[in-house]
Structure formats: C-alpha cells, structure tokens
Tab-separated table of C-alpha atoms and ligand atoms in Angstrom:
chain	number	residue	atom	x	y	z
T	1	MET	CA	11.908	13.021	-150.047
T	2	THR	CA	13.126	16.527	-149.467
T	3	GLU	CA	13.196	17.699	-145.841
T	4	ILE	CA	12.288	20.643	-144.426
T	5	ILE	CA	13.131	21.090	-140.469
T	6	VAL	CA	10.934	23.872	-138.735
T	7	ILE	CA	12.516	25.149	-135.476
T	8	GLY	CA	9.566	26.530	-133.336
T	9	GLY	CA	6.363	25.497	-133.097
T	10	GLY	CA	4.600	28.990	-132.367
T	11	TRP	CA	1.629	29.235	-134.955
T	12	ALA	CA	4.934	31.349	-137.347
T	13	GLY	CA	6.277	27.197	-137.114
T	14	CYS	CA	2.716	25.610	-137.490
T	15	GLY	CA	2.410	28.062	-140.217
T	16	ALA	CA	5.560	27.387	-142.110
T	17	ALA	CA	5.066	22.884	-141.358
T	18	LEU	CA	1.560	22.809	-143.190
T	19	ALA	CA	2.404	24.727	-146.102
T	20	ALA	CA	5.407	22.720	-146.384
T	21	ARG	CA	3.898	19.549	-145.692
T	22	LYS	CA	1.262	20.213	-148.404
T	23	ALA	CA	3.586	21.423	-151.658
T	24	GLY	CA	5.072	18.294	-151.005
T	25	ALA	CA	7.567	18.154	-148.645
T	26	ASN	CA	8.623	15.425	-145.421
T	27	VAL	CA	8.772	18.174	-142.398
T	28	THR	CA	10.280	18.450	-138.507
T	29	ILE	CA	9.184	20.813	-136.263
T	30	LEU	CA	12.017	21.497	-133.278
T	31	GLU	CA	9.899	22.664	-130.606
T	32	LYS	CA	11.465	23.380	-127.227
T	33	THR	CA	8.283	23.134	-124.346
T	34	ASP	CA	6.405	20.624	-124.821
T	35	MET	CA	4.039	23.032	-126.489
T	36	LEU	CA	2.959	24.361	-129.739
T	37	LEU	CA	1.800	27.482	-130.190
T	38	GLY	CA	4.223	29.481	-128.525
T	39	CYS	CA	3.005	32.882	-127.489
T	40	GLY	CA	-0.902	31.949	-129.167
T	41	LEU	CA	-1.183	30.263	-125.846
T	42	VAL	CA	-1.393	33.656	-124.431
T	43	GLY	CA	-3.794	36.096	-127.078
T	44	GLY	CA	-7.136	34.595	-128.740
T	45	ILE	CA	-7.506	37.218	-130.856
T	46	ILE	CA	-7.847	36.533	-134.608
T	47	ARG	CA	-10.290	38.602	-137.250
T	48	ASN	CA	-9.819	41.651	-135.572
T	49	ASN	CA	-9.829	44.377	-138.210
T	50	GLY	CA	-7.716	43.807	-141.501
T	51	ARG	CA	-6.996	40.247	-140.086
T	52	PHE	CA	-10.228	39.409	-141.356
T	53	THR	CA	-8.799	40.544	-145.152
T	54	ALA	CA	-6.229	38.507	-144.502
T	55	ALA	CA	-7.748	35.757	-142.808
T	56	GLU	CA	-9.635	35.196	-145.900
T	57	GLU	CA	-7.006	36.063	-147.919
T	58	ALA	CA	-4.794	32.434	-147.007
T	59	ILE	CA	-8.175	30.514	-147.274
T	60	ALA	CA	-8.833	31.782	-150.597
T	61	LEU	CA	-5.189	31.177	-151.648
T	62	GLY	CA	-5.990	27.192	-150.409
T	63	ALA	CA	-3.906	27.990	-147.078
T	64	GLY	CA	-6.826	28.631	-144.419
T	65	GLU	CA	-6.463	25.564	-142.395
T	66	LEU	CA	-5.246	27.200	-138.766
T	67	PHE	CA	-8.025	29.244	-139.606
T	68	HIS	CA	-10.111	27.106	-139.701
T	69	ILE	CA	-8.970	25.647	-136.518
T	70	ALA	CA	-8.942	28.847	-134.899
T	71	ASP	CA	-13.041	29.306	-135.400
T	72	SER	CA	-13.911	25.815	-135.288
T	73	VAL	CA	-12.063	26.700	-130.633
T	74	ALA	CA	-14.443	30.295	-131.101
T	75	ARG	CA	-15.321	31.400	-127.942
T	76	HIS	CA	-17.474	34.323	-129.183
T	77	LYS	CA	-17.941	35.526	-133.251
T	78	ASN	CA	-18.064	38.552	-134.417
T	79	VAL	CA	-16.951	41.066	-131.469
T	80	ASP	CA	-16.642	44.321	-131.519
T	81	PHE	CA	-14.727	46.137	-128.440
T	82	PRO	CA	-12.847	49.494	-128.576
T	83	GLY	CA	-10.782	50.396	-131.803
T	84	HIS	CA	-11.910	46.703	-132.922
T	85	LYS	CA	-14.451	45.209	-135.495
T	86	HIS	CA	-15.734	41.667	-136.236
T	87	ALA	CA	-13.298	39.709	-134.226
T	88	THR	CA	-12.837	36.373	-133.319
T	89	LEU	CA	-12.144	35.339	-129.897
T	90	TYR	CA	-10.829	31.387	-129.490
T	91	ASP	CA	-9.965	29.641	-127.169
T	92	VAL	CA	-6.692	29.441	-126.241
T	93	THR	CA	-7.718	26.741	-124.029
T	94	LYS	CA	-8.658	25.021	-126.017
T	95	ILE	CA	-6.888	25.035	-129.759
T	96	GLU	CA	-3.642	23.978	-128.878
T	97	PRO	CA	-4.371	20.011	-128.495
T	98	LYS	CA	-6.485	20.699	-131.820
T	99	VAL	CA	-3.437	21.816	-133.632
T	100	ARG	CA	-1.687	19.367	-133.019
T	101	GLU	CA	-4.093	16.573	-133.791
T	102	PHE	CA	-4.073	18.363	-136.961
T	103	LEU	CA	-0.301	19.015	-137.587
T	104	GLU	CA	0.543	14.783	-137.196
T	105	GLY	CA	-2.769	13.907	-139.167
T	106	MET	CA	-1.029	15.522	-141.928
T	107	GLY	CA	1.796	13.602	-141.372
T	108	ILE	CA	4.440	16.377	-139.585
T	109	ASN	CA	6.340	15.441	-137.126
T	110	ILE	CA	6.620	17.258	-134.188
T	111	LYS	CA	9.826	17.067	-131.876
T	112	PHE	CA	8.754	18.698	-128.488
T	113	LYS	CA	11.209	19.485	-125.631
T	114	SER	CA	14.103	19.891	-129.087
T	115	ARG	CA	15.229	23.105	-128.156
T	116	ALA	CA	18.103	24.326	-131.072
T	117	MET	CA	21.005	25.215	-129.414
T	118	ASP	CA	23.132	25.867	-132.294
T	119	VAL	CA	23.550	25.085	-136.264
T	120	LYS	CA	26.648	23.553	-138.577
T	121	VAL	CA	27.710	25.820	-141.208
T	122	ARG	CA	29.824	24.668	-144.171
T	123	ASP	CA	29.505	27.231	-147.280
T	124	ASN	CA	26.755	29.794	-145.756
T	125	THR	CA	24.911	27.078	-145.890
T	126	ILE	CA	23.092	24.800	-142.974
T	127	GLN	CA	24.129	21.147	-142.488
T	128	GLY	CA	21.608	20.451	-139.499
T	129	ILE	CA	20.580	21.642	-136.354
T	130	VAL	CA	22.335	21.225	-133.066
T	131	LEU	CA	19.493	20.256	-130.223
T	132	ALA	CA	20.487	20.565	-126.343
T	133	ASN	CA	20.866	16.765	-126.198
T	134	GLU	CA	23.392	16.820	-128.534
T	135	GLU	CA	21.547	15.186	-131.936
T	136	ILE	CA	22.121	16.681	-134.900
T	137	ILE	CA	18.780	16.969	-137.352
T	138	GLU	CA	19.848	17.995	-141.392
T	139	GLY	CA	17.677	19.096	-143.517
T	140	ASP	CA	17.276	20.379	-146.880
T	141	GLU	CA	16.029	23.453	-145.731
T	142	PHE	CA	15.661	24.967	-142.824
T	143	ILE	CA	12.677	27.465	-141.454
T	144	GLU	CA	13.593	29.563	-138.240
T	145	THR	CA	10.578	30.678	-136.858
T	146	THR	CA	11.449	31.007	-132.965
T	147	GLY	CA	9.528	34.608	-131.865
T	148	SER	CA	11.704	36.953	-131.241
T	149	SER	CA	12.631	36.857	-127.815
T	150	GLY	CA	15.884	37.139	-126.489
T	151	PRO	CA	17.587	34.510	-124.192
T	152	MET	CA	17.416	34.424	-120.791
T	153	GLY	CA	17.553	37.772	-118.036
T	154	ASN	CA	16.641	39.862	-120.981
T	155	CYS	CA	13.789	40.037	-118.865
T	156	LEU	CA	14.989	41.493	-116.139
T	157	LYS	CA	17.837	43.292	-118.455
T	158	HIS	CA	15.318	45.666	-120.692
T	159	GLY	CA	12.380	44.855	-119.712
T	160	ASN	CA	9.815	45.554	-116.983
T	161	GLY	CA	10.589	41.857	-115.294
T	162	CYS	CA	9.283	39.000	-116.523
T	163	SER	CA	10.141	36.062	-118.028
T	164	MET	CA	6.949	34.709	-120.152
T	165	CYS	CA	5.303	32.649	-118.007
T	166	ILE	CA	3.755	31.002	-121.250
T	167	GLN	CA	6.884	29.879	-123.266
T	168	ARG	CA	8.322	28.288	-119.467
T	169	CYS	CA	12.018	29.745	-120.305
T	170	PRO	CA	12.961	28.831	-117.416
T	171	ALA	CA	12.349	25.192	-117.540
T	172	TYR	CA	12.562	24.768	-121.671
T	173	GLY	CA	15.630	26.728	-121.571
T	174	PRO	CA	16.347	30.426	-123.319
T	175	ARG	CA	16.093	31.077	-126.401
T	176	VAL	CA	18.250	31.269	-129.384
T	177	SER	CA	18.477	33.470	-132.231
T	178	ILE	CA	19.115	30.435	-134.675
T	179	SER	CA	20.369	33.135	-138.147
T	180	LYS	CA	22.531	34.857	-135.722
T	181	LYS	CA	24.258	31.238	-135.135
T	182	ALA	CA	25.232	31.095	-138.335
T	183	GLY	CA	26.340	34.331	-138.619
T	184	VAL	CA	24.016	36.411	-139.267
T	185	GLU	CA	23.400	39.096	-137.481
T	186	ASP	CA	20.309	39.964	-136.252
T	187	LEU	CA	17.999	43.294	-135.752
T	188	VAL	CA	16.733	44.256	-132.907
T	189	GLY	CA	13.964	46.528	-132.090
T	190	LYS	CA	13.458	49.264	-129.955
T	191	ARG	CA	11.718	51.807	-127.576
T	192	SER	CA	13.933	54.540	-127.678
T	193	VAL	CA	17.623	55.926	-128.453
T	194	ASP	CA	18.600	53.423	-125.704
T	195	THR	CA	15.817	51.164	-124.885
T	196	TYR	CA	15.195	47.864	-126.500
T	197	GLY	CA	12.421	44.799	-127.102
T	198	ALA	CA	9.332	45.740	-126.921
T	199	MET	CA	6.470	44.330	-124.580
T	200	SER	CA	2.896	43.176	-124.827
T	201	GLY	CA	0.654	44.316	-122.189
T	202	SER	CA	-2.439	42.098	-121.909
T	203	CYS	CA	-2.855	38.885	-119.832
T	204	LYS	CA	-5.091	36.951	-118.779
T	205	LEU	CA	-6.902	36.956	-115.715
T	206	ASN	CA	-8.180	33.834	-113.754
T	207	LYS	CA	-12.197	33.834	-114.562
T	208	ASP	CA	-13.052	32.326	-111.641
T	209	THR	CA	-11.497	35.084	-109.472
T	210	LEU	CA	-14.186	37.400	-110.933
T	211	GLY	CA	-17.321	38.909	-109.592
T	212	GLU	CA	-20.406	36.532	-110.733
T	213	ASN	CA	-21.547	39.210	-112.960
T	214	ILE	CA	-18.494	39.700	-114.518
T	215	LYS	CA	-17.890	36.125	-115.630
T	216	ARG	CA	-21.789	35.804	-117.221
T	217	GLN	CA	-21.227	39.198	-119.073
T	218	LEU	CA	-18.033	37.574	-119.992
T	219	ASP	CA	-19.284	34.549	-120.582
T	220	GLU	CA	-22.618	35.686	-122.832
T	221	LYS	CA	-21.271	38.652	-125.149
T	222	GLY	CA	-17.428	38.086	-124.894
T	223	VAL	CA	-16.178	41.174	-124.165
T	224	VAL	CA	-16.809	43.473	-120.708
T	225	VAL	CA	-15.788	47.083	-120.421
T	226	VAL	CA	-15.715	48.333	-116.908
T	227	LYS	CA	-14.384	52.495	-116.579
T	228	ILE	CA	-12.214	52.999	-114.103
T	229	PRO	CA	-11.845	55.431	-111.424
T	230	GLU	CA	-10.175	58.173	-112.307
T	231	GLU	CA	-7.856	58.167	-109.499
T	232	TYR	CA	-5.860	54.535	-110.620
T	233	ILE	CA	-6.365	55.867	-114.131
T	234	LYS	CA	-2.586	55.176	-115.748
T	235	ARG	CA	-2.353	56.930	-119.557
T	236	GLU	CA	1.064	56.648	-119.352
T	237	LYS	CA	1.876	53.100	-119.248
T	238	ILE	CA	-0.538	52.979	-122.567
T	239	SER	CA	2.481	53.333	-124.982
T	240	MET	CA	4.597	51.123	-123.152
T	241	LYS	CA	2.946	48.772	-124.818
T	242	VAL	CA	4.282	46.933	-128.193
T	243	CYS	CA	0.564	46.260	-129.422
T	244	GLN	CA	-0.373	50.074	-130.488
T	245	GLN	CA	-3.709	49.222	-132.343
T	246	TYR	CA	-4.831	48.831	-128.360
T	247	ALA	CA	-2.994	52.623	-127.291
T	248	LEU	CA	-6.240	53.611	-127.500
T	249	GLU	CA	-7.783	56.178	-124.717
T	250	GLU	CA	-10.329	53.957	-124.050
T	251	TYR	CA	-7.744	51.233	-122.822
T	252	ALA	CA	-6.306	53.886	-120.278
T	253	ALA	CA	-9.961	55.092	-118.770
T	254	ASN	CA	-11.697	51.235	-118.928
T	255	ILE	CA	-10.690	47.768	-118.383
T	256	ILE	CA	-10.776	46.210	-120.957
T	257	LEU	CA	-11.968	42.312	-120.935
T	258	LEU	CA	-12.109	39.720	-123.337
T	259	ASP	CA	-13.398	36.251	-123.391
T	260	THR	CA	-11.112	33.792	-124.783
T	261	GLY	CA	-11.151	30.293	-122.049
T	262	TYR	CA	-9.794	33.286	-119.225
T	263	ALA	CA	-10.639	36.749	-119.514
T	264	LYS	CA	-8.219	38.580	-121.905
T	265	PHE	CA	-7.419	41.576	-119.201
T	266	MET	CA	-6.605	44.831	-122.029
T	267	THR	CA	-5.406	47.518	-119.999
T	268	PRO	CA	-1.186	47.100	-119.718
T	269	PHE	CA	0.562	47.057	-116.797
T	270	PHE	CA	-2.434	47.470	-114.594
T	271	PRO	CA	-1.044	47.088	-110.072
T	272	LEU	CA	-2.924	43.897	-108.483
T	273	GLU	CA	-4.052	46.463	-105.282
T	274	ASP	CA	-5.673	49.072	-107.440
T	275	LEU	CA	-7.359	46.461	-109.513
T	276	ARG	CA	-9.185	44.612	-106.798
T	277	LYS	CA	-10.259	48.165	-105.187
T	278	ILE	CA	-12.506	48.452	-107.727
T	279	LYS	CA	-16.139	46.275	-107.591
T	280	GLY	CA	-15.928	43.006	-109.153
T	281	PHE	CA	-12.374	42.856	-108.540
T	282	GLU	CA	-11.584	42.282	-105.550
T	283	SER	CA	-10.389	38.456	-105.969
T	284	ALA	CA	-8.970	38.964	-108.982
T	285	ARG	CA	-5.378	37.038	-109.508
T	286	PHE	CA	-3.096	37.368	-113.320
T	287	GLU	CA	-3.201	34.318	-114.563
T	288	ASP	CA	-0.166	35.192	-117.148
T	289	PRO	CA	2.089	36.497	-116.966
T	290	TYR	CA	2.237	36.714	-112.475
T	291	ALA	CA	4.320	39.740	-113.294
T	292	ALA	CA	1.365	41.399	-115.046
T	293	SER	CA	0.691	44.191	-113.172
T	294	LYS	CA	4.075	45.363	-113.641
T	295	GLY	CA	5.515	43.555	-116.722
T	296	ASN	CA	5.337	41.199	-119.616
T	297	SER	CA	7.114	39.748	-122.296
T	298	ILE	CA	9.998	41.282	-123.700
T	299	ARG	CA	9.870	40.299	-127.606
T	300	TYR	CA	11.778	41.890	-130.998
T	301	MET	CA	15.186	40.876	-129.363
T	302	SER	CA	16.347	39.069	-132.774
T	303	MET	CA	14.829	39.390	-136.098
T	304	ALA	CA	16.265	38.039	-139.103
T	305	PRO	CA	16.925	40.189	-141.636
T	306	ARG	CA	14.858	38.537	-145.422
T	307	ASP	CA	13.720	39.010	-148.509
T	308	ASP	CA	10.207	39.193	-149.795
T	309	TYR	CA	10.443	34.880	-150.918
T	310	MET	CA	11.083	34.904	-146.304
T	311	GLN	CA	14.674	33.955	-146.978
T	312	VAL	CA	17.452	34.553	-144.694
T	313	LEU	CA	19.924	36.990	-146.207
T	314	GLY	CA	23.533	35.551	-146.302
T	315	LEU	CA	22.036	31.904	-146.076
T	316	ASN	CA	21.781	29.934	-149.252
T	317	ASN	CA	19.324	27.918	-146.472
T	318	LEU	CA	17.575	29.800	-143.949
T	319	PHE	CA	14.159	31.075	-144.309
T	320	CYS	CA	11.903	32.355	-141.645
T	321	ALA	CA	8.509	33.470	-140.534
T	322	GLY	CA	6.417	35.105	-138.259
T	323	GLU	CA	8.247	37.875	-135.504
T	324	LYS	CA	11.644	36.249	-135.956
T	325	SER	CA	10.982	37.736	-139.721
T	326	GLY	CA	10.615	40.965	-138.732
T	327	PRO	CA	8.374	43.190	-135.717
T	328	PHE	CA	4.573	41.720	-136.966
T	329	VAL	CA	2.618	42.177	-134.684
T	330	GLY	CA	-0.557	38.589	-133.982
T	331	HIS	CA	-0.954	35.036	-134.584
T	332	THR	CA	-2.421	35.641	-138.282
T	333	GLU	CA	0.671	37.630	-139.490
T	334	ALA	CA	2.693	35.016	-137.684
T	335	ILE	CA	0.762	32.329	-139.630
T	336	CYS	CA	0.501	34.131	-143.368
T	337	THR	CA	4.075	34.630	-143.081
T	338	GLY	CA	5.009	30.880	-141.824
T	339	ILE	CA	2.409	30.070	-145.231
T	340	LEU	CA	5.020	31.738	-147.627
T	341	ALA	CA	8.179	30.899	-145.748
T	342	GLY	CA	7.055	26.426	-145.734
T	343	HIS	CA	5.645	26.924	-149.456
T	344	ASN	CA	9.365	29.117	-150.445
T	345	SER	CA	11.392	26.417	-148.747
T	346	VAL	CA	9.828	23.615	-150.395
T	347	ARG	CA	10.061	25.521	-154.252
T	348	LYS	CA	14.414	25.958	-152.947
T	349	ALA	CA	14.165	22.003	-152.669
T	350	LEU	CA	13.432	21.259	-155.653
T	351	ASN	CA	15.405	23.998	-157.466
T	352	MET	CA	11.913	26.210	-158.567
T	353	GLU	CA	11.756	29.824	-158.693
T	354	LEU	CA	10.516	31.078	-155.509
T	355	VAL	CA	7.659	32.655	-155.201
T	356	LYS	CA	5.988	36.392	-153.681
T	357	LEU	CA	2.878	37.369	-153.251
T	358	PRO	CA	1.413	40.322	-154.821
T	359	ARG	CA	0.965	43.162	-153.133
T	360	THR	CA	-2.357	43.484	-153.915
T	361	LEU	CA	-3.341	41.217	-151.702
T	362	ALA	CA	-2.770	42.855	-147.789
T	363	ILE	CA	-0.443	39.363	-146.736
T	364	GLY	CA	1.389	40.092	-150.112
T	365	ASP	CA	1.818	43.929	-149.089
T	366	ILE	CA	2.558	43.494	-145.835
T	367	ILE	CA	5.410	40.954	-146.549
T	368	ALA	CA	7.192	43.571	-148.348
T	369	TYR	CA	6.143	46.969	-146.786
T	370	VAL	CA	7.533	46.208	-142.878
T	371	ASN	CA	10.339	45.301	-145.332
T	372	GLU	CA	10.900	48.720	-146.686
T	373	GLN	CA	10.068	49.588	-143.017
T	374	LEU	CA	12.692	48.319	-141.800
T	375	LYS	CA	16.068	49.138	-144.275
T	376	ALA	CA	13.975	53.031	-143.781
T	377	GLU	CA	15.135	55.869	-140.673
T	378	HIS	CA	13.729	54.492	-137.588
T	379	GLY	CA	12.305	51.097	-138.366
T	380	LEU	CA	13.789	49.480	-135.382
T	381	TYR	CA	11.330	50.876	-133.800
T	382	LYS	CA	7.948	50.166	-135.306
T	383	ARG	CA	5.634	47.350	-135.585
T	384	PHE	CA	2.935	46.019	-137.716
T	385	THR	CA	0.263	44.388	-137.707
T	386	PHE	CA	-2.557	43.801	-139.497
T	387	ALA	CA	-5.405	44.957	-136.856
T	388	GLY	CA	-4.311	48.830	-136.336
T	389	SER	CA	-2.035	51.773	-136.122
T	390	THR	CA	-0.184	52.597	-139.047
T	391	TYR	CA	-0.138	48.947	-141.164
T	392	PHE	CA	-4.902	48.821	-141.090
T	393	GLU	CA	-4.040	52.800	-142.293
T	394	ARG	CA	-2.276	51.792	-144.918
T	395	MET	CA	-4.784	48.845	-145.745
T	396	LYS	CA	-7.566	51.164	-145.916
T	397	GLN	CA	-5.780	53.754	-148.058
T	398	LEU	CA	-5.148	51.360	-150.556
T	399	GLY	CA	-7.968	49.623	-151.078
T	400	LEU	CA	-6.635	45.863	-149.741
T	401	TYR	CA	-9.557	45.867	-146.160
T	402	GLU	CA	-12.076	44.290	-147.239
T	403	THR	CA	-14.686	42.487	-145.439
T	404	SER	CA	-16.568	40.393	-147.901
T	405	PRO	CA	-15.523	36.516	-147.680
T	406	GLU	CA	-16.912	36.789	-151.803
T	407	VAL	CA	-14.529	40.201	-152.926
T	408	ILE	CA	-11.684	38.659	-150.976
T	409	LYS	CA	-12.430	35.190	-153.200
T	410	GLU	CA	-12.784	36.844	-156.526
T	411	ARG	CA	-9.770	39.588	-156.012
T	412	VAL	CA	-7.462	35.819	-155.344
T	413	ALA	CA	-9.367	34.954	-157.878
T	414	LYS	CA	-8.282	37.954	-160.764
T	415	LEU	CA	-4.838	36.942	-159.573
T	416	GLY	CA	-5.165	33.391	-160.945
T	417	LEU	CA	-4.325	32.469	-157.265
T	418	THR	CA	-7.420	30.882	-155.681
T	419	GLY	CA	-6.357	27.545	-153.800
T	420	PHE	CA	-1.893	28.598	-154.580
T	421	PHE	CA	-0.611	26.433	-151.739
T	422	ASN	CA	-2.423	23.379	-152.089
T	423	GLU	CA	-0.308	22.590	-154.762
T	424	ASN	CA	1.934	19.455	-154.214
T	425	LEU	CA	5.096	20.650	-155.654
T	426	ALA	CA	6.653	17.584	-155.767
T	427	ILE	CA	3.690	15.655	-157.593
T	428	LYS	CA	3.845	18.635	-160.604
T	429	GLN	CA	7.864	20.593	-159.959
T	430	GLU	CA	5.791	23.114	-162.833
T	431	LYS	CA	8.307	24.756	-164.828
T	432	VAL	CA	6.168	28.613	-165.678
T	433	VAL	CA	7.207	30.259	-162.148
T	434	GLY	CA	8.699	32.676	-163.550
T	435	MET	CA	5.839	34.011	-166.163
T	436	TYR	CA	4.060	34.229	-162.859
T	437	ASN	CA	6.073	36.268	-160.777
T	438	ASN	CA	6.198	38.679	-163.637
T	439	ARG	CA	2.928	39.802	-163.540
T	440	PHE	CA	4.123	41.410	-160.577
L	501	FAD	C1	0.924	38.562	-124.198
L	501	FAD	C2	0.370	38.820	-125.458
L	501	FAD	C3	-0.763	38.244	-125.683
L	501	FAD	C4	-1.074	38.331	-127.230
L	501	FAD	N1	-2.280	39.022	-127.715
L	501	FAD	C5	-2.428	38.003	-128.768
L	501	FAD	C6	-3.755	38.439	-129.705
L	501	FAD	O1	-4.869	38.006	-128.882
L	501	FAD	N2	-3.892	38.296	-131.037
L	501	FAD	C7	-3.027	38.253	-132.202
L	501	FAD	O2	-2.971	38.327	-133.098
L	501	FAD	N3	-1.015	38.343	-131.335
L	501	FAD	C8	-1.556	38.326	-130.305
L	501	FAD	N4	0.135	38.160	-129.883
L	501	FAD	C9	1.162	38.661	-130.180
L	501	FAD	C10	1.388	37.176	-131.115
L	501	FAD	O3	0.821	35.863	-129.696
L	501	FAD	C11	2.857	36.720	-131.855
L	501	FAD	O4	3.240	37.871	-132.708
L	501	FAD	C12	3.081	35.566	-132.627
L	501	FAD	O5	1.959	34.585	-132.444
L	501	FAD	C13	4.780	35.410	-132.536
L	501	FAD	O6	4.344	33.961	-133.487
L	501	FAD	P1	5.361	34.012	-133.572
L	501	FAD	O7	5.734	32.195	-133.874
L	501	FAD	O8	6.516	33.951	-134.863
L	501	FAD	O9	6.345	33.537	-132.317
L	501	FAD	P2	6.309	32.368	-130.496
L	501	FAD	O10	4.831	32.555	-130.218
L	501	FAD	O11	7.201	33.148	-130.015
L	501	FAD	O12	7.187	30.904	-131.128
L	501	FAD	C14	8.124	30.661	-131.558
L	501	FAD	C15	8.355	29.177	-130.372
L	501	FAD	O13	9.528	28.691	-130.871
L	501	FAD	C16	9.954	28.034	-129.642
L	501	FAD	N5	11.480	28.191	-129.603
L	501	FAD	C17	12.226	29.391	-129.249
L	501	FAD	N6	13.542	28.970	-129.037
L	501	FAD	C18	13.253	27.423	-130.061
L	501	FAD	C19	14.672	26.969	-129.799
L	501	FAD	N7	15.583	27.818	-129.182
L	501	FAD	N8	14.174	25.624	-130.334
L	501	FAD	C20	13.094	25.154	-130.463
L	501	FAD	N9	12.139	25.678	-130.541
L	501	FAD	C21	11.885	27.609	-129.408
L	501	FAD	C22	8.862	28.851	-128.569
L	501	FAD	O14	8.808	27.776	-127.388
L	501	FAD	C23	7.666	28.128	-129.267
L	501	FAD	O15	7.269	27.919	-129.258
L	501	FAD	C24	-0.054	38.195	-128.014
L	501	FAD	C25	1.483	38.024	-127.434
L	501	FAD	C26	1.663	37.998	-126.275
L	501	FAD	C27	3.067	37.881	-125.187
C-alpha cells in the first residue's frame, strides 16, 4: 500500500493526512511536540469573511471533516466583530483531542515527539526522514507541513522576543526546513528590505484574570469591545502584525476580545502595564505567548517553492501545504492547501495525473494566485487570507465570495466535483484525469 509521510501535525498536516488517507494510502504524521494543531492551538477564528466560502467549498468537495469538528466545538457561531462577519470561534481548549481521536479513528498513525531533523535523498527523491532519535521513516511520498517558523533564536534575531510558547520550541527542539535539507532553497518572507519574517499580534489572555462583567459578556456574546483611553492607544503597532485583515483603526482604538475558551486579545503588542490601567483588566495576564506585550510568533521564515498541485519544485516526491507552501495566514488556508497536497501525493504515488482545483473556486484561485504573487515584485512582503485584506477584496471582485452553502454546493456540483476528495484512488485508479484538467 502507498505510504505517505506527513511532517508536521498542524492544521495543514491534519488536512493533508486526512485527504491522503481517504484517497487510500497508509498515512503517518510525524509531529515534534505532544499535540496536534500547532498554531491552531492559539487561534480559533474560522468562517470569518471569505473563510466561510472556503470552508463550504471544502465541505462540498468532500473534505469537510475538519471544519465539522471545529464547528462541533464552537463556543460561538455567526459572530460579527470589526471588519469581520459570520465568524465561528472554536474552543482552543477542546479541539485538539477531538481532531486526534478522529484522525486515529481513520487509521492515521500519529507519531508524537518525533522531530524530523534531516532527509535521505537520492536523485532528487526523498528516501526517508531522519528523526532526532536517528530513526529513519521511509515512504513513497512526503508532505511537509512544518509551518514557517525558523529555528529557535530567530524570535530574538528578527522578532520582538518570543519563541512561540504554544509550540514549546525550547522543549521539543527547533523546526527544520525539510525541503531545504533536501536541497531546495527556502523562500523567506520580509517585513521591510532588511527585516525578515512576520509576526502575529493576537494572543490569549487568561479569562479568569478579567473582570466579571467582561467574562460574562464574552461567555454570552463571544465578543467584547472596550474603548482604549487615548493616552494608551498605539497605532504604530497595528502594522507590525502579519494578519492585515486586523490592521484596522478599530483594533488600535479598542480592546477587542473574542471568546475561544481563552480571551483572544486582538489588539497587538499592548503593554501589560497599560492594559492593567483599564477597568476590568486590572489583574489581566497573558496566557500565551507570555511575551505578548512585546513579541509574538515570528513566521514566514521558511517557505518552499511549489506548483499549483502543491508539489515542491525540484524534488520528485515532496509536497507541501499551509504556511510552508506560501504566505498563507489561517487555519482554513492551511486545511484547504493540505487537502490538495494530501490528495495529490496519493495520485503521484499511484502514477495518476495530478489535479489542480479550478480558479472558479476560492480554494483553487488562492492556491494559484499566491504562487503568482510570490513571483511578482515585492511578493515576499505579502500575506494572503480568505478573511481580509487584498485576497478577500479579490474574492469579492471575482464573485467568489458567497455565504450561501446551497449556492456553493451548486457551484461545486456544476464543476462535477461534488465529493471529489471522498474517492478512494487506490480502489478506483481512475484513468481519465487528463480530461478533468483540460476543462480548466
Ligand atoms: C498567535 C496566533 C494567532 C492566530 N490566530 C488565528 C485565528 O484565530 N484564525 C486563523 O485562521 N489563523 C490564525 N493564526 C494563523 C494560523 O494559526 C496559521 O496560519 C495556521 O494554523 C498554520 O498552520 P500550519 O499547519 O501551516 O503550520 P503550524 O500551525 O505552524 O504547524 C506546524 C506543525 O509542524 C510541527 N513541526 C515543525 N517542525 C517540525 C519537525 N521538524 N518535525 C516534526 N514536526 C514539526 C509543529 O510542531 C507544528 O505542530 C494565528 C497564528 C498565531 C501565531
């Protein structure tokens, strides 16, 4: 049976593993920590703005399981907050065991505390992944979904002093770029001519450290907006944040909290000493990252060049997804790119023609568009998400943004793609994919 090895168990890795398993492969996830979901343990916002369309497209395409799991642990649904509509806030304290249980139930082998450190390569073909304990994991096709952070030390070198507590880098060892180890140069994102990477700005506040009124509002409505006194507003911090969908005046002028189990604090890099001067926040403390008042995750340090099938350029059997596959921001973006990478990895192993998703779907368009943008001038300065900024504008202009699941289902059906990712390729070994690709 085809052996697919997924390196990194964040949302992209989970999406890839599931798609590969459903396509009929034996799948192993190598995850360096003792938990799945990576940055997904700190986020929680899904289905906001164009992410709603993408999630419903994935569902119609037959790859909706991870969205259904996230929906099942939602604390709030159909929430609006500044610049964002119809968001779902999943409970970051509950989601990981659910995803783990589901993937294991599907027969996916998850190897925790298994840090990939090196690769064995022959003739541009990966033979195996070398783990930190020197074990070698062999497979037919490999998918790198290790995210985009660089090794430890980068947080201090390029960022503002944070080593991503959520991924517990110091304890579990640094990330390694597998594609680079296999001989493919990384693409490195930039903030300015001589500043690399980009940082998230949102973080988690411990809910129990907030005033009773704020806690109650969060539990009831999912969103709390508190005006910041003028003397504490820090407009210059807004542009430091990678998530340009939140680079709005409202996020500088207000404390915006979202209930994800913790209080997700959307105002970037707000000093704790100032925060504690605001009513209801007198005892507030950051839960993750601890350095949130001055630093956050430094990312987009290590992306792989790829094609629109999600295959890494220059290697015969390495695919990639999520932040590793380009400057995508978001859980939804990671899952959707992961789905295609996982599915195509099985096609490749079975000598079947690889597939692209049509650009009349938001998922197909963002995969191709991000690749085009990366090659354009200043491409390495940009980030892309269905949830806002330039890509959401593009979705609206192209008529891709849609909030009716029925209309999205219909679109997918018209393309003949309903349930596409449900097909077990190993059983079917379909022969007519060439015809499929020629249609787009
Ligand atoms: C603070 C913060 C808040 C965010 N909030 C949101 C939000 O609310 N909504 C949203 O949509 N997006 C949010 N994002 C962005 C989103 O979380 C990411 O873009 C997305 O989850 C990335 O997924 P990924 O799978 O590509 O990478 P990651 O989540 O980085 O996962 C990579 C995985 O690979 C593992 N790994 C790394 N190296 C190795 C190795 N050598 N061997 C084995 N395993 C390895 C890591 O441990 C990790 O589990 C947030 C990000 C941050 C940092």
